[in-house]
Amino acid sequence: GSETLLAHIIHMVEEAQGSKAPIQALADKISSVFVPIVLVLAFVTLGAWLVFGTQYLGFSQALSFGLVSFVGILVIACPCALGLATPTAIIVGVGKGAKEGILIKDAATLEKLHKVDTVIVDKTGTITIGKPTLVDIQNFSKQSDNELVSILASLEKKSEHPIAHAIVSYAQEKNIKTEDALNFEGIQGKGVTASIEGTVYYAGNVDLIKGLGVSFDASKIEQFTAQGKTPVVLATKEKVLGFVMVADEIKPESKQAIADLHKLGIKVVMLTGDDEKAAKHMASLVGIDDVVAHVLPADSIATSVPVPMAIPTSAWASA
């Protein structure tokens, strides 16, 4: 249980709640000087009442007034709130964030958050629902559409990518049989490759096909990517067999969230490994300012590090 993702998230939230923000260090420093001064003043006041008050009011009356003054100084002047307000705010803030699915790294990050002028977000699962569906099939081979989908689904069934799930789900819905894929390999940020019945197939984005050196007219998919659809091209080492288009619905709350960030004067940038035109179309629908497409996971992490922004749990894997 301690090795599960949930356990790691809980541990991360606990660490964030126990961490100190820079402002808290300042508050602690002030308290370390202020508290002794208040204590000294309280005892001096009590002593003054006992020394001078006894002469005029008697010891018991002077002690009574002295204790009231002693406690009054401690209650009013002692900076309890100064030392307690910051950690309390951090615990509440991090806890409420976790309930909303937002993980905050530490207290220092929480403090820096109000200075943020740019927010970087992932597309799949953050701006979109994260459940793409197969919407178009373009077949250039002598095989049927179902055979083309069968090969694609056979390749993608070992992949964890949401687009792969869309292709496999389509094959299952249409009762299209899949084959065993041997020597499966994921090509980071580009696609997958595997051998099916002795033939090596490649499935992925246009960059993958270009890397193979296979001639392909990319203009054939432009009309689809302009509509916000993402292509998955199927090819061998010799030729392109066809491609399918996958589309993901935008979350209903995404547009309002981007609008709210804009009201705060924050620029929103979307990173995605998808096709640039499809990404730009998606970004235009929700009002995102800038798009960086064809981003590999490693590049995404490197780009995101300087931004002290919380990461939604839906984007945990990419974060």
PDB file of N, CA and C in Angstrom, residues 24 101 120 134-135 156 162 174 185 191 220 226 246 285 298 316:
ATOM      1  N   GLN A  24       7.013  32.519   6.590  1.00  0.00           N
ATOM      2  CA  GLN A  24       6.894  31.922   7.915  1.00  0.00           C
ATOM      3  C   GLN A  24       8.222  32.011   8.660  1.00  0.00           C
ATOM      4  N   GLY A 101      -8.164  18.296  -6.254  1.00  0.00           N
ATOM      5  CA  GLY A 101      -7.340  17.589  -7.239  1.00  0.00           C
ATOM      6  C   GLY A 101      -6.097  18.347  -7.644  1.00  0.00           C
ATOM      7  N   ILE A 120       1.537  26.879 -17.539  1.00  0.00           N
ATOM      8  CA  ILE A 120       1.715  25.886 -18.595  1.00  0.00           C
ATOM      9  C   ILE A 120       0.844  24.674 -18.277  1.00  0.00           C
ATOM     10  N   LEU A 134     -12.016   7.408 -31.960  1.00  0.00           N
ATOM     11  CA  LEU A 134     -11.632   7.316 -33.372  1.00  0.00           C
ATOM     12  C   LEU A 134     -12.803   7.809 -34.216  1.00  0.00           C
ATOM     13  N   VAL A 135     -12.544   8.815 -35.082  1.00  0.00           N
ATOM     14  CA  VAL A 135     -13.650   9.447 -35.820  1.00  0.00           C
ATOM     15  C   VAL A 135     -13.518   9.332 -37.335  1.00  0.00           C
ATOM     16  N   GLU A 156      -1.403  -0.975 -30.788  1.00  0.00           N
ATOM     17  CA  GLU A 156      -1.659  -0.010 -29.713  1.00  0.00           C
ATOM     18  C   GLU A 156      -2.156  -0.630 -28.410  1.00  0.00           C
ATOM     19  N   PRO A 162      -3.708   7.599 -24.131  1.00  0.00           N
ATOM     20  CA  PRO A 162      -5.163   7.723 -24.352  1.00  0.00           C
ATOM     21  C   PRO A 162      -5.577   7.523 -25.809  1.00  0.00           C
ATOM     22  N   LYS A 174     -16.447  -2.540 -32.581  1.00  0.00           N
ATOM     23  CA  LYS A 174     -16.783  -3.067 -33.911  1.00  0.00           C
ATOM     24  C   LYS A 174     -16.507  -4.570 -34.035  1.00  0.00           C
ATOM     25  N   GLU A 185       7.626  -1.940 -29.075  1.00  0.00           N
ATOM     26  CA  GLU A 185       8.512  -0.886 -28.564  1.00  0.00           C
ATOM     27  C   GLU A 185       7.811   0.468 -28.668  1.00  0.00           C
ATOM     28  N   GLY A 191       5.298   7.413 -31.240  1.00  0.00           N
ATOM     29  CA  GLY A 191       4.400   6.318 -31.549  1.00  0.00           C
ATOM     30  C   GLY A 191       4.915   4.988 -31.055  1.00  0.00           C
ATOM     31  N   LYS A 220      -2.486  15.539 -46.910  1.00  0.00           N
ATOM     32  CA  LYS A 220      -3.707  14.736 -46.890  1.00  0.00           C
ATOM     33  C   LYS A 220      -4.413  14.778 -45.541  1.00  0.00           C
ATOM     34  N   ALA A 226      -6.960  20.558 -39.067  1.00  0.00           N
ATOM     35  CA  ALA A 226      -7.532  21.901 -38.940  1.00  0.00           C
ATOM     36  C   ALA A 226      -8.824  21.874 -38.132  1.00  0.00           C
ATOM     37  N   VAL A 246      -8.194  10.831 -34.572  1.00  0.00           N
ATOM     38  CA  VAL A 246      -8.731  10.696 -33.231  1.00  0.00           C
ATOM     39  C   VAL A 246      -9.048  12.083 -32.682  1.00  0.00           C
ATOM     40  N   LEU A 285     -10.371  27.192 -29.358  1.00  0.00           N
ATOM     41  CA  LEU A 285     -11.730  26.961 -28.859  1.00  0.00           C
ATOM     42  C   LEU A 285     -11.887  27.359 -27.392  1.00  0.00           C
ATOM     43  N   ALA A 298      10.025  14.416 -21.940  1.00  0.00           N
ATOM     44  CA  ALA A 298      11.200  14.997 -21.269  1.00  0.00           C
ATOM     45  C   ALA A 298      11.259  16.505 -21.472  1.00  0.00           C
ATOM     46  N   TRP A 316      -1.179  13.826 -13.752  1.00  0.00           N
ATOM     47  CA  TRP A 316      -0.081  13.375 -12.878  1.00  0.00           C
ATOM     48  C   TRP A 316       1.015  12.695 -13.670  1.00  0.00           C
TER      49      TRP A 316
END
